[in-house]
Short mmCIF file of C-alpha atoms in Angstrom, two decimals:
data_model
loop_
_atom_site.label_atom_id
_atom_site.label_comp_id
_atom_site.label_asym_id
_atom_site.label_seq_id
_atom_site.Cartn_x
_atom_site.Cartn_y
_atom_site.Cartn_z
CA MET A 243 0.00 0.00 0.00
CA ASP A 244 1.79 3.17 -1.08
CA ILE A 245 0.78 6.81 -1.41
CA SER A 246 -0.82 6.47 -4.85
CA ASP A 247 -2.90 3.50 -3.62
CA ILE A 248 -4.21 5.61 -0.75
CA ASP A 249 -4.85 8.46 -3.15
CA HIS A 250 -6.87 6.10 -5.33
CA LEU A 251 -8.80 4.70 -2.38
CA ILE A 252 -9.82 8.18 -1.22
CA SER A 253 -11.10 8.99 -4.71
CA ARG A 254 -13.12 5.73 -4.65
CA VAL A 255 -14.48 6.63 -1.22
CA ALA A 256 -15.56 10.00 -2.64
CA LEU A 257 -17.77 8.00 -5.03
CA GLY A 258 -19.33 6.10 -2.13
CA ASP A 259 -17.30 2.90 -2.57
CA ARG A 260 -17.63 1.07 0.75
CA ALA A 261 -15.10 -1.60 -0.13
CA ALA A 262 -12.53 1.12 -0.81
CA PHE A 263 -13.45 2.70 2.52
CA SER A 264 -12.83 -0.61 4.25
CA LYS A 265 -9.42 -0.92 2.59
CA LEU A 266 -8.56 2.67 3.40
CA TYR A 267 -9.38 1.94 7.04
CA ASP A 268 -7.16 -1.13 7.05
CA ALA A 269 -4.31 0.79 5.46
CA THR A 270 -4.39 3.97 7.53
CA SER A 271 -6.23 3.42 10.82
CA ALA A 272 -3.08 2.42 12.73
CA LYS A 273 -1.35 5.69 11.83
CA LEU A 274 -4.43 7.79 12.55
CA PHE A 275 -5.02 5.97 15.83
CA GLY A 276 -1.39 6.76 16.72
CA VAL A 277 -1.97 10.44 15.92
CA ALA A 278 -5.08 10.55 18.12
CA LEU A 279 -3.32 8.70 20.95
CA ARG A 280 -0.39 11.11 20.85
CA VAL A 281 -2.74 14.04 21.39
CA LEU A 282 -5.13 12.40 23.84
CA ASN A 283 -3.01 9.90 25.79
CA ASN A 284 -6.17 7.90 26.37
CA THR A 285 -7.17 4.80 24.46
CA ALA A 286 -10.94 5.15 24.83
CA SER A 287 -10.93 8.78 23.71
CA ALA A 288 -8.59 7.98 20.84
CA GLU A 289 -10.99 5.26 19.67
CA ASP A 290 -13.85 7.74 19.68
CA VAL A 291 -11.73 10.18 17.71
CA LEU A 292 -10.72 7.48 15.23
CA GLN A 293 -14.40 6.70 14.71
CA GLU A 294 -15.27 10.36 14.18
CA THR A 295 -12.26 10.82 11.91
CA PHE A 296 -13.36 8.04 9.55
CA MET A 297 -16.92 9.33 9.55
CA LYS A 298 -15.53 12.68 8.38
CA ILE A 299 -13.36 10.94 5.80
CA TRP A 300 -16.41 9.10 4.45
CA ARG A 301 -18.43 12.33 4.32
CA TYR A 302 -15.78 14.71 3.00
CA ALA A 303 -13.65 12.50 0.77
CA ASP A 304 -14.82 14.50 -2.24
CA ARG A 305 -13.04 17.57 -0.83
CA TYR A 306 -9.70 15.84 -0.73
CA ALA A 307 -8.68 16.54 -4.32
CA SER A 308 -9.01 20.29 -3.84
CA THR A 309 -6.58 20.51 -0.94
CA GLY A 310 -3.52 19.63 -3.00
CA ASN A 311 -1.90 17.91 -0.03
CA SER A 312 -0.58 14.36 0.03
CA PRO A 313 -3.25 11.82 1.02
CA MET A 314 -1.62 10.91 4.34
CA THR A 315 -1.23 14.60 5.21
CA TRP A 316 -4.93 15.12 4.54
CA LEU A 317 -5.94 12.14 6.66
CA ILE A 318 -3.56 13.01 9.48
CA THR A 319 -4.79 16.61 9.51
CA ILE A 320 -8.37 15.41 9.99
CA ALA A 321 -7.35 13.00 12.75
CA ARG A 322 -5.20 15.60 14.49
CA ASN A 323 -7.86 18.32 14.39
CA THR A 324 -10.55 15.93 15.59
CA ALA A 325 -8.30 14.84 18.45
CA ILE A 326 -7.50 18.42 19.43
CA ASP A 327 -11.21 19.32 19.35
CA ARG A 328 -11.78 16.44 21.70
CA LEU A 329 -8.87 17.48 23.92
CA ARG A 330 -10.19 21.02 24.20
CA ALA A 331 -13.74 19.85 24.86
CA THR A 332 -12.81 17.65 27.77
CA LYS A 333 -9.98 18.13 30.18
CA LEU A 334 -8.71 14.63 30.54
CA THR A 335 -6.66 13.06 33.22
CA ALA A 336 -4.13 11.35 31.07
CA ASP A 337 -2.76 7.93 31.66
CA ILE A 338 0.50 8.96 30.07
CA ALA A 339 2.75 6.21 31.35
CA ASP A 340 0.46 3.52 30.00
CA VAL A 341 0.41 4.90 26.49
CA GLU A 342 4.09 5.83 26.36
CA ASP A 343 5.06 2.28 27.23
CA ARG A 344 3.14 0.93 24.32
CA VAL A 345 4.15 3.65 21.88
CA ALA A 346 7.80 3.05 22.68
CA ALA A 347 7.35 -0.59 21.75
CA GLN A 348 6.97 0.07 18.02
CA GLY A 349 8.51 2.73 15.84
CA PRO A 350 7.10 4.01 12.55
CA THR A 351 7.80 1.75 9.59
CA PRO A 352 9.75 3.48 6.82
CA GLU A 353 7.44 2.35 4.04
CA GLN A 354 4.49 3.86 5.88
CA SER A 355 6.28 7.18 6.09
CA ALA A 356 3.85 9.85 4.97
CA ILE A 357 6.37 12.26 3.55
CA ALA A 358 9.39 12.03 1.28
CA GLY A 359 12.70 11.86 3.11
CA SER A 360 14.02 15.16 1.75
CA GLU A 361 11.06 17.10 3.13
CA VAL A 362 11.45 15.50 6.51
CA ALA A 363 15.10 16.48 6.46
CA ARG A 364 14.20 20.06 5.56
CA ILE A 365 11.75 20.71 8.39
CA VAL A 366 14.08 18.95 10.81
CA ALA A 367 17.00 21.11 9.65
CA CYS A 368 14.89 24.27 9.99
CA LEU A 369 13.65 23.28 13.42
CA ASP A 370 17.28 22.69 14.37
CA GLU A 371 18.00 26.36 13.67
CA LEU A 372 15.62 27.26 16.50
CA THR A 373 16.75 27.12 20.11
CA GLU A 374 16.00 23.91 21.95
CA ASP A 375 13.01 25.17 23.94
CA ARG A 376 11.38 26.89 20.95
CA ARG A 377 11.81 23.78 18.83
CA SER A 378 10.26 21.76 21.61
CA ALA A 379 7.33 24.22 21.82
CA VAL A 380 6.55 23.92 18.08
CA ARG A 381 6.71 20.14 18.26
CA GLY A 382 4.56 20.10 21.39
CA ALA A 383 1.93 22.22 19.67
CA TYR A 384 1.88 20.01 16.59
CA LEU A 385 2.22 16.54 18.07
CA GLU A 386 0.36 16.94 21.35
CA GLY A 387 -2.01 19.76 20.46
CA ALA A 388 -0.59 21.89 23.28
CA SER A 389 -2.22 25.32 23.66
CA TYR A 390 -0.38 28.57 24.50
CA ALA A 391 -1.55 28.10 28.08
CA ASP A 392 -0.11 24.56 28.19
CA LEU A 393 3.17 25.74 26.67
CA ALA A 394 3.39 28.75 29.03
CA THR A 395 3.03 26.40 31.99
CA ARG A 396 5.53 23.95 30.56
CA PHE A 397 8.17 26.64 29.98
CA ASP A 398 7.16 28.67 33.01
CA VAL A 399 6.65 31.98 31.20
CA PRO A 400 3.61 34.29 30.90
CA ILE A 401 1.25 33.37 28.04
CA ASN A 402 1.96 36.60 26.14
CA THR A 403 5.69 35.99 26.29
CA MET A 404 5.13 32.46 25.10
CA ARG A 405 3.06 33.69 22.21
CA THR A 406 5.54 36.37 21.22
CA TRP A 407 8.49 34.07 20.99
CA LEU A 408 6.62 31.23 19.38
CA ARG A 409 5.37 33.58 16.67
CA ARG A 410 8.93 34.75 16.05
CA SER A 411 10.01 31.14 15.85
CA LEU A 412 7.29 30.39 13.30
CA ILE A 413 8.40 33.30 11.12
CA ALA A 414 12.01 32.14 11.34
CA LEU A 415 10.85 28.65 10.42
CA ARG A 416 8.94 29.93 7.41
CA GLU A 417 11.97 31.89 6.17
CA CYS A 418 14.14 28.83 6.54
CA MET A 419 11.64 26.61 4.70
CA ALA A 420 11.46 29.15 1.84
CA ARG A 421 15.25 29.11 1.31
CA MET B 190 0.48 41.83 19.06
CA THR B 191 3.37 44.06 19.90
CA GLU B 192 5.97 42.37 17.73
CA ASP B 193 7.62 44.17 14.87
CA LEU B 194 6.23 41.90 12.16
CA THR B 195 5.37 43.09 8.68
CA PRO B 196 1.68 42.62 7.74
CA GLN B 197 2.73 39.69 5.57
CA GLU B 198 4.64 38.07 8.42
CA GLU B 199 1.74 38.78 10.73
CA ASN B 200 -0.59 36.92 8.36
CA SER B 201 1.79 34.02 8.02
CA ALA B 202 2.28 33.75 11.78
CA LEU B 203 -1.48 33.75 12.26
CA ALA B 204 -1.86 31.05 9.59
CA ALA B 205 0.78 28.95 11.38
CA GLU B 206 -0.93 29.43 14.75
CA TYR B 207 -4.21 28.43 13.14
CA THR B 208 -2.64 25.33 11.61
CA LEU B 209 -1.06 24.34 14.91
CA ARG B 210 -4.40 25.00 16.69
CA LEU B 211 -2.88 27.61 19.00
CA LEU B 212 -5.65 30.17 18.55
CA SER B 213 -8.54 30.52 20.97
CA PRO B 214 -11.96 29.39 19.69
CA GLU B 215 -12.93 33.05 19.11
CA GLU B 216 -9.70 33.76 17.22
CA GLU B 217 -10.19 30.57 15.21
CA ARG B 218 -13.66 31.65 14.13
CA ALA B 219 -12.46 35.13 13.19
CA PHE B 220 -9.57 33.66 11.22
CA GLU B 221 -11.86 31.25 9.37
CA THR B 222 -14.05 34.17 8.32
CA HIS B 223 -10.98 35.81 6.74
CA LEU B 224 -9.87 32.50 5.30
CA ALA B 225 -13.11 32.03 3.39
CA GLN B 226 -12.55 35.36 1.60
CA ASP B 227 -8.81 35.29 1.06
CA PRO B 228 -7.29 32.68 -1.26
CA GLN B 229 -3.80 33.91 -0.40
CA LEU B 230 -4.38 33.23 3.25
CA GLU B 231 -5.78 29.83 2.32
CA ALA B 232 -2.59 29.10 0.38
CA GLU B 233 -0.57 30.22 3.39
CA VAL B 234 -2.41 27.71 5.60
CA ALA B 235 -1.95 24.95 3.01
CA GLN B 236 1.77 25.77 2.96
CA TRP B 237 1.99 25.45 6.74
CA VAL B 238 0.07 22.17 6.74
CA HIS B 239 2.62 20.93 4.23
CA HIS B 240 5.58 22.24 6.27
CA PHE B 241 4.43 20.66 9.52
CA ALA B 242 3.32 17.34 8.00
CA PRO B 243 6.72 15.60 8.35
CA LEU B 244 6.51 16.02 12.12
CA ALA B 245 3.79 13.36 12.12
CA ASP B 246 6.32 10.88 10.74
CA GLU B 247 7.67 10.13 14.18
CA ILE B 248 4.25 9.10 15.48
CA ALA B 249 4.21 5.34 15.88
CA GLU B 250 1.40 3.32 14.37
CA MET B 251 -0.96 1.70 16.84
CA ARG B 252 -3.42 -0.89 15.63
CA PRO B 253 -6.87 0.01 16.98
CA PRO B 254 -8.97 -2.78 18.52
CA LYS B 255 -10.85 -4.86 15.94
CA THR B 256 -14.19 -3.90 17.44
CA ALA B 257 -13.54 -0.29 16.39
CA LYS B 258 -13.92 -1.11 12.70
CA ALA B 259 -17.08 -3.15 13.19
CA LYS B 260 -18.61 -0.31 15.20
CA LEU B 261 -17.64 2.23 12.55
CA MET B 262 -19.15 0.16 9.75
CA THR B 263 -22.32 -0.39 11.74
CA ASP B 264 -22.68 3.28 12.61
CA LEU B 265 -22.05 4.41 9.04
CA PHE B 266 -23.81 1.73 7.03
CA GLY B 267 -26.34 0.37 9.50
CA GLU B 268 -25.00 -3.16 9.52
CA VAL B 269 -21.78 -5.02 9.79
CA THR B 270 -20.75 -5.52 6.20
CA GLN B 271 -17.40 -7.03 6.97
CA GLY B 272 -16.54 -10.59 7.83
CA GLN B 273 -13.86 -9.59 10.33
CA THR B 274 -16.06 -10.68 13.20
CA ALA B 275 -16.56 -14.01 11.40
CA PRO B 276 -20.09 -14.97 12.42
CA SER B 277 -20.00 -18.24 14.31
CA SER B 278 -22.92 -19.56 12.28
CA ILE B 279 -20.79 -19.51 9.15
CA TRP B 280 -17.96 -21.34 10.84
CA SER B 281 -20.25 -23.92 12.39
CA ARG B 282 -21.78 -24.63 8.98
CA LEU B 283 -18.38 -25.62 7.66
CA GLY B 284 -18.43 -28.95 9.43
CA LEU B 285 -20.98 -30.17 6.92
CA TRP B 286 -18.71 -29.68 4.00
CA GLN B 287 -16.42 -32.63 4.18
CA GLY B 288 -19.37 -35.03 3.67
CA LEU B 289 -20.67 -33.32 0.57
CA THR B 290 -17.96 -34.27 -1.87
CA LEU B 291 -20.01 -36.08 -4.51
CA ALA B 292 -22.53 -33.33 -5.14
CA ALA B 293 -19.77 -30.78 -5.24
CA THR B 294 -17.70 -32.71 -7.76
CA ALA B 295 -20.59 -32.73 -10.20
CA ALA B 296 -21.33 -29.07 -9.66
CA ALA B 297 -17.71 -28.08 -10.06
CA ALA B 298 -17.41 -29.99 -13.32
CA ILE B 299 -20.39 -28.17 -14.78
CA LEU B 300 -19.46 -24.69 -13.67
CA ALA B 301 -16.64 -23.32 -15.75
CA VAL B 302 -14.68 -20.69 -13.92
CA MET B 303 -12.46 -18.16 -15.47
CA LEU B 304 -9.50 -17.03 -13.46
CA VAL B 305 -7.69 -13.91 -14.54
CA THR B 306 -4.83 -12.62 -12.50
CA GLY B 307 -4.30 -9.31 -14.30
CA PRO B 308 -5.52 -6.00 -12.89
CA ALA B 309 -9.27 -5.50 -12.86
CA PRO B 310 -10.80 -3.05 -15.32
CA GLN B 311 -11.48 0.32 -13.72
CA THR B 312 -14.92 0.81 -15.26
CA PRO B 313 -17.39 2.35 -12.83
CA ALA B 314 -19.95 -0.08 -11.52
CA THR B 315 -23.55 0.44 -12.56
CA GLY B 316 -25.12 -2.78 -11.33
CA PRO B 317 -25.54 -3.90 -7.74
CA LEU B 318 -22.36 -4.15 -5.68
CA TYR B 319 -21.68 -6.76 -3.06
CA VAL B 320 -18.75 -6.86 -0.75
CA SER B 321 -17.27 -9.11 1.87
CA GLU B 322 -14.11 -9.38 3.85
CA LEU B 323 -13.11 -13.02 4.09
CA SER B 324 -11.08 -13.42 7.22
CA ALA B 325 -9.52 -16.12 9.32
CA GLN B 326 -10.58 -16.33 12.93
CA ASP B 327 -7.09 -15.25 13.94
CA ASP B 328 -6.77 -12.75 11.06
CA SER B 329 -3.83 -14.63 9.54
CA LEU B 330 -5.60 -14.42 6.19
CA ARG B 331 -7.77 -11.55 5.01
CA VAL B 332 -9.18 -11.16 1.52
CA LEU B 333 -11.53 -8.49 0.31
CA ALA B 334 -14.20 -9.64 -2.19
CA VAL B 335 -16.11 -7.21 -4.36
CA TYR B 336 -18.79 -8.38 -6.79
CA ASP B 337 -19.99 -6.08 -9.54
CA GLY B 338 -23.46 -7.15 -10.71
CA SER B 339 -23.16 -5.19 -13.96
CA THR B 340 -20.26 -7.31 -15.18
CA GLY B 341 -20.64 -10.50 -13.15
CA GLY B 342 -17.03 -9.98 -12.06
CA LEU B 343 -15.86 -10.99 -8.61
CA ARG B 344 -12.60 -9.37 -7.57
CA LEU B 345 -10.54 -10.76 -4.72
CA THR B 346 -7.79 -8.71 -3.14
CA GLY B 347 -5.65 -10.26 -0.45
CA THR B 348 -4.70 -7.83 2.31
CA ASP B 349 -3.07 -10.27 4.73
CA GLY B 350 -1.59 -13.76 4.47
CA THR B 351 -0.02 -15.93 1.76
CA ALA B 352 -0.45 -19.55 0.76
CA ALA B 353 1.97 -22.06 2.24
CA THR B 354 4.75 -23.34 -0.01
CA GLY B 355 3.41 -25.94 -2.43
CA ARG B 356 -0.17 -25.17 -1.41
CA ASP B 357 -2.87 -23.07 -3.06
CA PHE B 358 -5.80 -20.97 -1.93
CA GLU B 359 -9.05 -22.21 -3.44
CA LEU B 360 -12.16 -20.08 -3.39
CA TRP B 361 -15.61 -21.57 -2.77
CA ALA B 362 -19.16 -20.28 -2.95
CA ILE B 363 -21.80 -21.66 -0.63
CA ILE B 364 -25.49 -20.93 -1.04
CA GLY B 365 -27.67 -21.94 1.86
CA ASP B 366 -26.98 -25.53 2.83
CA ASN B 367 -25.72 -26.57 -0.58
CA ALA B 368 -22.30 -28.04 -1.09
CA PRO B 369 -19.49 -25.57 -1.78
CA VAL B 370 -18.96 -24.74 -5.43
CA SER B 371 -15.37 -24.11 -6.50
CA LEU B 372 -14.74 -20.68 -7.98
CA GLY B 373 -11.14 -21.43 -8.76
CA VAL B 374 -7.68 -21.04 -7.37
CA LEU B 375 -6.38 -17.66 -6.21
CA THR B 376 -2.84 -16.39 -6.42
CA ASP B 377 -0.59 -17.09 -3.44
CA ASP B 378 -1.42 -13.68 -1.97
CA GLY B 379 -5.17 -14.25 -2.25
CA THR B 380 -5.84 -12.23 -5.37
CA GLY B 381 -8.00 -13.10 -8.36
CA ASN B 382 -10.55 -11.83 -10.85
CA ILE B 383 -13.35 -14.25 -11.51
CA ILE B 384 -16.46 -14.12 -13.65
CA LEU B 385 -19.15 -15.67 -11.52
CA PRO B 386 -20.98 -18.52 -13.31
CA PRO B 387 -24.42 -17.31 -14.48
CA GLU B 388 -26.13 -19.81 -12.17
CA LEU B 389 -24.63 -18.09 -9.19
CA GLN B 390 -25.06 -14.46 -10.24
CA SER B 391 -28.62 -14.20 -8.97
CA THR B 392 -27.74 -15.55 -5.54
CA VAL B 393 -24.85 -13.33 -4.53
CA GLY B 394 -26.75 -11.70 -1.67
CA GLY B 395 -26.18 -13.92 1.36
CA MET B 396 -23.69 -16.07 -0.49
CA VAL B 397 -20.87 -17.26 1.72
CA LEU B 398 -17.39 -17.23 0.26
CA ALA B 399 -14.70 -19.39 1.76
CA ILE B 400 -11.04 -20.03 1.09
CA SER B 401 -9.57 -23.45 1.76
CA ASP B 402 -6.02 -24.75 1.89
CA GLU B 403 -5.53 -27.11 -1.08
CA PRO B 404 -2.73 -28.92 -2.89
CA ASP B 405 -0.96 -27.06 -5.70
CA GLY B 406 -3.48 -26.50 -8.49
CA GLY B 407 -6.53 -26.83 -6.28
CA SER B 408 -8.65 -29.57 -4.78
CA PRO B 409 -8.33 -32.85 -6.70
CA THR B 410 -11.86 -33.93 -5.72
CA GLY B 411 -13.94 -30.84 -6.52
CA ALA B 412 -14.74 -30.37 -2.86
CA PRO B 413 -12.65 -28.71 -0.17
CA THR B 414 -10.07 -31.17 1.11
CA GLY B 415 -7.97 -28.94 3.36
CA ALA B 416 -8.71 -26.62 6.24
CA VAL B 417 -11.07 -23.70 5.68
CA LEU B 418 -8.86 -20.67 6.20
CA ALA B 419 -11.22 -17.73 5.81
CA VAL B 420 -14.91 -17.06 5.34
CA GLY B 421 -17.15 -14.08 4.74
CA GLU B 422 -20.71 -13.41 3.70
CA MET B 423 -21.46 -11.22 0.67
CA THR B 424 -23.49 -8.16 1.57
CA ASP B 425 -25.29 -5.70 -0.67
CA ILE B 426 -23.88 -2.17 -0.49
#
């Protein structure tokens, strides 16, 4: 199952093809479940989010072509946003240790990698140009859905300070990515 | 904001904050109002989505529980269309098979089956569509079956499992309590394109498909001789 297969499956799903939907689920649910778990740190909530994510995929598959993004990026964006909505709606007591144990047990498989190696290298290189704590803040916001308030607490600075320096970091990142 | 950003940088920073989900719900709504009217801003967001996407690479895959898929399919389509929760009634029916060899041999001799291993034609389906996921009880073999009523074509796509060395996967159709009818031998990864015999085309709904483990080239008797590896029931979609 590579990127063009997933691309094809989404276009079949847009036509209401349930078999394609089933295959798309088999091919991508583990990654999307991982994305939801990373944000939510809670298996039951992540399952709910996975369910909601695939319902959105079924409903909005016809919008995929217009986004111009890679199919995995599109799917991950839906899963991530759904998970963050859930995170913001309910303040959860996370069972972090439990999930981290299991996540540590298996790394991502290279063939399932959503993005070409050169692009990964580029964002990593640009993030490396930021200072350690700013890099960590950007990653925290993306991977865990951390809010400014969460980040301010984590780095022990006022929210406005947090926002000011994260915005500067984002601009620096954008300039680096445009080089 | 008090930073010394140019308006363009300000917009880009806002687009990045929106993409990362750092804005408050009120700010998000306000931004989305702008977004709907500003294609440049939309492009800026798309650019950020693209930039951040590689960060998701490090997220490990986690297989969700099997019940999650069944629940999803039920919620979306009103019924479980997949065989992944292999109904026990199908499995219990299998015990009958071994005694039905004679009838099956005759049936198999009459029904000519065409097996094509090339890619299926991509013509859109106009007739009724039936689908099933044939799966082993332990998931060691999973094959997706799609039947297109407009062409009579049954397409099998293996998603998990391969035939043992020197053994073949043979596909069978079972209608009601009748003996299994051979539909031919699949490739070692469970793939095949088959034109369903006309006699069977009207009975696809509720038809049970099964894959058995057979000697190279398929069952010598016309009835399943090896273990039944996967089953699924065809369901109208």
